Amino acid sequence: MRTKNFYFFIILWCGYFFLYFLLNNLLNLDEKRIINITKDFTEEYLLKHLEYQEKRRGLFYMILPFFILTKIFFVGFLINFINLFGIKITLGKAMNIVLKAESIFLIALLVKFLKFYYFTNDFSIKDFNFYYPLSLINYKEAISTEKWLAYPLQLCNLFEVIYWGFLAWGIWELADKKISYIKSFGYVALTYGIGLLFWVGVVCFLILSVSY
């Protein structure tokens, strides 16, 4: 089982690496970042900025597996709190569920790449950064123009719902199907959901602190 999980993690990591590589190189994101700031800075600054972006991208690729592992650990840690409700699972089994569920967000990243590569050629770096497939952020202007709402609106997407559903299915399986799927979904809300709500609150607070 551990060997299968290791191979699955390697595939997941390679998938993220490959898609981020495609996003950065085929969509010309560096060029769009330069266009976004070219009116406000000198040519010398723009060259230094481009060099900085290249170094930052290299660092990002290096820490990507650690970022994925950290996310899997913390979500698994939250899911493991269902032990408080009488459902006995280990942290390792909880992380196994989260590892499999993480592939859902890989699909979301693929959809984002396909959208901008094939269907939206004329876009700004702001359009790219704010967009998330099948989420409320795509209707942000109709809902609110407040900057701090951007992150929560991004999280309100179909892939996140499917992610919750997969976590609930995993808990349902580990409980030997002795609880209903709806109850399992409720446990996800009481563990991962509360943790996610806290995280969103922290991010929104930081955005508000910087903006005002």
Coordinates of C-alpha atoms in Angstrom, one line a residue:
M1 CA 0.0 0.0 0.0
R2 CA 2.8 2.4 0.9
T3 CA 4.6 1.6 -2.4
K4 CA 1.4 2.4 -4.3
N5 CA 0.9 5.6 -2.4
F6 CA 4.5 6.6 -3.2
Y7 CA 4.1 6.0 -6.9
F8 CA 0.8 7.9 -6.9
F9 CA 2.5 10.8 -5.2
I10 CA 5.3 10.8 -7.8
I11 CA 2.7 10.8 -10.6
L12 CA 0.8 13.6 -8.9
W13 CA 4.0 15.7 -8.5
C14 CA 5.0 15.1 -12.1
G15 CA 1.5 16.1 -13.2
Y16 CA 1.7 19.4 -11.3
F17 CA 5.2 20.0 -12.5
F18 CA 4.3 19.4 -16.1
L19 CA 1.2 21.6 -16.0
Y20 CA 3.0 24.5 -14.3
F21 CA 5.7 24.2 -16.9
L22 CA 3.2 24.4 -19.7
L23 CA 1.4 27.3 -18.0
N24 CA 4.6 29.3 -17.7
N25 CA 6.1 28.5 -21.0
L26 CA 3.2 28.1 -23.5
L27 CA 1.1 30.9 -22.2
N28 CA 4.0 33.5 -22.1
L29 CA 3.1 34.5 -18.5
D30 CA 6.4 36.4 -18.1
E31 CA 5.7 38.5 -21.1
K32 CA 2.3 39.4 -19.7
R33 CA 3.7 40.2 -16.3
I34 CA 6.2 42.6 -18.0
I35 CA 3.3 44.2 -20.0
N36 CA 1.4 44.7 -16.8
I37 CA 4.2 46.8 -15.2
T38 CA 6.0 48.2 -18.3
K39 CA 4.5 51.7 -18.0
D40 CA 5.6 52.3 -14.5
F41 CA 9.2 51.1 -14.5
T42 CA 12.5 51.5 -16.4
E43 CA 13.9 48.9 -18.8
E44 CA 16.7 48.1 -16.3
Y45 CA 14.2 47.3 -13.6
L46 CA 12.1 45.2 -16.0
L47 CA 15.2 43.1 -16.9
K48 CA 16.0 42.5 -13.2
H49 CA 12.3 41.7 -12.6
L50 CA 12.4 39.1 -15.3
E51 CA 15.6 37.6 -13.9
Y52 CA 13.9 37.5 -10.5
Q53 CA 10.9 35.7 -11.9
E54 CA 13.1 33.0 -13.5
K55 CA 14.9 32.4 -10.1
R56 CA 11.5 32.3 -8.3
R57 CA 10.1 29.8 -10.8
G58 CA 13.1 27.5 -10.3
L59 CA 12.7 27.7 -6.5
F60 CA 8.9 27.0 -6.9
Y61 CA 9.7 23.8 -8.9
M62 CA 12.1 22.7 -6.2
I63 CA 9.7 23.2 -3.3
L64 CA 6.6 21.9 -5.2
P65 CA 6.7 18.4 -3.8
F66 CA 7.1 19.7 -0.2
F67 CA 4.2 22.0 -0.8
I68 CA 2.0 19.1 -1.9
L69 CA 3.1 16.9 1.0
T70 CA 2.5 19.7 3.5
K71 CA -1.1 20.2 2.1
I72 CA -1.8 16.5 2.2
F73 CA -0.5 16.2 5.8
F74 CA -2.5 19.1 7.2
V75 CA -5.8 18.1 5.4
G76 CA -5.2 14.5 6.6
F77 CA -4.5 15.8 10.1
L78 CA -7.9 17.7 10.1
I79 CA -9.7 14.6 8.7
N80 CA -8.2 12.5 11.5
F81 CA -10.2 14.5 14.0
I82 CA -13.2 12.3 13.1
N83 CA -11.8 10.0 15.7
L84 CA -13.5 12.3 18.2
F85 CA -16.8 11.1 16.7
G86 CA -16.1 7.5 17.3
I87 CA -14.7 6.6 13.8
K88 CA -11.3 5.1 14.3
I89 CA -8.8 5.8 11.5
T90 CA -5.1 6.5 11.6
L91 CA -3.4 9.6 10.3
G92 CA -1.8 7.5 7.5
K93 CA -5.2 6.3 6.2
A94 CA -6.6 9.9 6.4
M95 CA -3.6 11.1 4.3
N96 CA -4.1 8.3 1.9
I97 CA -7.6 9.6 1.2
V98 CA -6.4 13.1 0.8
L99 CA -3.6 12.0 -1.6
K100 CA -6.1 10.4 -3.9
A101 CA -8.4 13.4 -3.7
E102 CA -5.7 15.9 -4.6
S103 CA -5.8 14.6 -8.2
I104 CA -9.1 16.5 -8.5
F105 CA -7.2 19.8 -8.3
L106 CA -4.8 18.6 -10.9
I107 CA -7.7 18.2 -13.3
A108 CA -8.8 21.8 -12.4
L109 CA -5.3 23.1 -13.3
L110 CA -5.4 21.2 -16.6
V111 CA -8.8 22.8 -17.4
K112 CA -7.3 26.2 -16.6
F113 CA -4.4 25.6 -19.0
L114 CA -6.7 24.4 -21.8
K115 CA -9.0 27.3 -21.4
F116 CA -6.3 29.9 -21.8
Y117 CA -4.3 28.0 -24.4
Y118 CA -7.1 27.1 -26.8
F119 CA -10.0 29.4 -26.1
T120 CA -8.7 32.7 -24.5
N121 CA -5.7 34.0 -26.3
D122 CA -6.1 37.7 -25.4
F123 CA -5.8 37.9 -21.7
S124 CA -3.9 39.9 -19.0
I125 CA -2.0 38.4 -16.1
K126 CA -4.8 39.7 -13.8
D127 CA -7.3 37.7 -15.8
F128 CA -5.1 34.6 -15.5
N129 CA -4.5 34.9 -11.8
F130 CA -8.1 35.5 -10.8
Y131 CA -9.6 32.8 -13.0
Y132 CA -10.5 29.4 -11.5
P133 CA -12.6 26.9 -13.5
L134 CA -16.3 26.6 -12.6
S135 CA -16.0 29.0 -9.7
L136 CA -17.9 32.1 -8.5
I137 CA -14.7 34.2 -9.1
N138 CA -15.7 34.2 -12.7
Y139 CA -18.7 36.3 -11.7
K140 CA -16.9 38.5 -9.3
E141 CA -17.9 41.8 -11.0
A142 CA -21.5 40.8 -10.7
I143 CA -21.2 39.8 -7.0
S144 CA -18.7 42.3 -5.5
T145 CA -15.6 44.3 -6.5
E146 CA -14.0 43.9 -3.0
K147 CA -10.4 42.4 -3.3
W148 CA -10.7 40.4 -0.2
L149 CA -13.6 38.4 -1.6
A150 CA -11.5 37.1 -4.5
Y151 CA -10.0 34.1 -2.6
P152 CA -13.2 32.9 -1.1
L153 CA -15.0 33.2 -4.4
Q154 CA -12.2 31.1 -6.0
L155 CA -12.8 28.4 -3.4
C156 CA -16.5 28.3 -4.3
N157 CA -16.0 26.0 -7.3
L158 CA -17.3 22.6 -8.5
F159 CA -13.9 21.0 -8.1
E160 CA -13.9 21.8 -4.4
V161 CA -17.3 20.3 -4.0
I162 CA -16.1 17.1 -5.7
Y163 CA -13.0 17.1 -3.4
W164 CA -15.3 17.2 -0.4
G165 CA -17.4 14.4 -1.9
F166 CA -14.3 12.3 -2.4
L167 CA -13.1 12.9 1.2
A168 CA -16.6 11.9 2.4
W169 CA -16.5 8.7 0.3
G170 CA -13.1 7.8 1.7
I171 CA -14.4 8.3 5.3
W172 CA -17.5 6.2 4.4
E173 CA -15.3 3.4 3.1
L174 CA -13.0 3.5 6.2
A175 CA -16.0 3.3 8.4
D176 CA -17.0 0.1 6.6
K177 CA -20.1 1.8 5.3
K178 CA -21.6 1.7 8.8
I179 CA -22.6 5.4 8.5
S180 CA -24.5 7.1 5.8
Y181 CA -22.7 9.0 3.1
I182 CA -24.5 12.2 4.2
K183 CA -23.2 11.8 7.7
S184 CA -19.7 11.2 6.3
F185 CA -20.0 14.4 4.3
G186 CA -21.0 16.2 7.6
Y187 CA -17.8 14.9 9.2
V188 CA -15.8 16.4 6.4
A189 CA -17.5 19.7 7.1
L190 CA -16.7 19.4 10.8
T191 CA -13.1 18.7 10.3
Y192 CA -11.7 19.9 7.0
G193 CA -14.4 22.4 6.5
I194 CA -13.7 24.2 9.8
G195 CA -10.0 24.2 9.1
L196 CA -10.6 25.6 5.6
L197 CA -12.9 28.3 7.0
F198 CA -10.1 29.3 9.5
W199 CA -7.6 29.4 6.6
V200 CA -9.8 31.6 4.4
G201 CA -10.4 33.9 7.3
V202 CA -6.6 34.4 7.8
V203 CA -6.0 35.0 4.1
C204 CA -8.9 37.5 3.9
F205 CA -7.6 39.3 7.0
L206 CA -4.1 39.6 5.4
I207 CA -5.5 40.9 2.2
L208 CA -7.6 43.5 4.1
S209 CA -4.5 44.5 6.1
V210 CA -2.4 45.1 3.0
S211 CA -5.2 46.8 1.0
Y212 CA -6.3 49.3 3.6

